[in-house]
Coordinates of C-alpha atoms in Angstrom, one line a residue:
X1 CA 6.7 31.0 15.8
X2 CA 6.5 34.8 15.6
X3 CA 4.0 36.5 13.0
X4 CA 6.8 37.1 11.0
X5 CA 8.0 34.0 10.6
X6 CA 7.6 31.7 7.7
X7 CA 4.6 29.1 8.3
X8 CA 6.4 25.6 8.1
X9 CA 3.5 24.8 5.3
X10 CA 4.3 28.0 3.0
X11 CA 4.3 26.9 -0.5
X12 CA 2.4 23.8 -0.2
X13 CA -0.2 25.5 -2.4
X14 CA 1.9 26.1 -5.5
X15 CA 2.3 22.1 -5.7
X16 CA -0.1 20.3 -8.2
X17 CA -0.8 17.6 -5.7
X18 CA -3.5 15.8 -7.7
X19 CA -1.0 15.5 -10.5
X20 CA 1.1 13.7 -8.3
X21 CA 0.3 10.1 -7.1
X22 CA 1.2 7.7 -4.3
X23 CA 0.5 4.4 -3.1
X24 CA -2.9 4.5 -3.4
X25 CA -3.5 7.1 -6.4
X26 CA -3.7 10.8 -6.5
X27 CA -1.7 13.0 -4.1
X28 CA -4.7 15.5 -3.7
X29 CA -5.2 14.5 -0.3
X30 CA -1.6 14.8 1.4
X31 CA -1.9 18.3 1.5
X32 CA -4.7 18.1 4.3
X33 CA -2.4 15.2 5.9
X34 CA 0.2 17.6 6.0
X35 CA -2.0 20.4 7.4
X36 CA -2.9 18.3 10.2
X37 CA 0.4 17.5 11.4
X38 CA 0.9 20.6 13.4
X39 CA -2.5 20.2 14.8
X40 CA -3.4 20.4 18.6
X41 CA -5.6 17.5 18.3
X42 CA -3.8 14.2 18.6
X43 CA -6.5 12.2 17.3
X44 CA -6.2 14.5 14.1
X45 CA -1.9 14.4 14.4
X46 CA -2.0 10.5 14.6
X47 CA -4.4 9.8 12.0
X48 CA -2.5 12.0 9.5
X49 CA 0.7 10.2 10.3
X50 CA -0.5 7.2 9.5
X51 CA -2.1 8.4 6.3
X52 CA 1.4 9.7 4.9
X53 CA 3.3 7.0 6.2
X54 CA 1.2 4.7 3.9
X55 CA 0.8 7.3 0.9
X56 CA 4.3 8.3 0.6
X57 CA 6.5 5.6 2.4
X58 CA 4.0 2.5 1.9
X59 CA 5.8 -0.8 2.5
X60 CA 9.2 0.7 1.6
X61 CA 8.6 1.9 -1.2
X62 CA 8.8 5.8 -2.0
X63 CA 6.6 7.5 -4.3
X64 CA 6.5 10.5 -6.4
X65 CA 5.0 12.5 -4.0
X66 CA 7.5 11.4 -1.7
X67 CA 10.0 14.2 -3.0
X68 CA 7.5 16.4 -2.4
X69 CA 6.4 16.2 1.1
X70 CA 10.3 16.2 2.3
X71 CA 10.8 20.2 2.5
X72 CA 7.3 20.7 4.6
X73 CA 8.3 17.5 6.7
X74 CA 11.9 18.8 7.3
X75 CA 10.5 22.6 8.2
X76 CA 7.6 21.4 10.5
X77 CA 10.8 19.3 11.9
X78 CA 12.6 22.6 12.3
X79 CA 9.7 24.7 14.1
X80 CA 9.1 24.4 17.7
X81 CA 5.4 24.9 17.9
X82 CA 5.2 21.3 16.0
X83 CA 3.7 19.0 18.1
X84 CA 5.1 15.2 18.1
X85 CA 8.3 16.6 16.2
X86 CA 10.2 13.1 16.9
X87 CA 7.4 11.4 14.9
X88 CA 7.7 14.1 12.0
X89 CA 11.6 13.0 12.2
X90 CA 10.8 9.5 11.9
X91 CA 8.2 10.1 8.7
X92 CA 11.4 12.6 7.6
X93 CA 13.7 9.6 7.8
X94 CA 11.6 7.4 6.0
X95 CA 11.3 9.6 3.1
X96 CA 14.1 11.8 2.9
X97 CA 15.9 9.0 0.3
X98 CA 13.7 9.6 -2.3
X99 CA 15.2 12.8 -2.9
X100 CA 18.2 11.3 -3.8
X101 CA 16.3 7.9 -5.5
X102 CA 13.2 9.3 -7.1
X103 CA 13.1 13.4 -7.3
X104 CA 15.9 14.3 -9.8
X105 CA 14.7 16.0 -12.8
X106 CA 11.3 16.3 -11.5
X107 CA 9.1 19.2 -11.1
X108 CA 6.6 20.6 -8.4

C-alpha cells in the first residue's frame, strides 16, 4: 500500500463499537480483532480470526456487529499487503449476508 493509499481499516474509529453487540455481548473488542488481521504475527492473526468468527458469525448466526465488519473485511481482502487473504475472504463470505438480513436501516 502506498503512502497515499487509504488504509483498509480507515473509518473504524467512527463506529460506536461499544454500543453494538455480538454473540458474547459488547462489540468493544472487535476493533482490536480487525486491527490484528493484517498483523505480521501469525499467532495474532489466527487468534483474531478465531475471535471474530465466534463473535460475528457464531454457530451460523450473524449479529448486529456483522454488518459493521463487512466493509473492513472487504478492504482487507482487497489490500495486497494483507496476509492470509483467503482466510479473510472465508470470514467475509460467512458474514456478508448480514448486509441483506440484519443491516437494513441500521446506522453506525
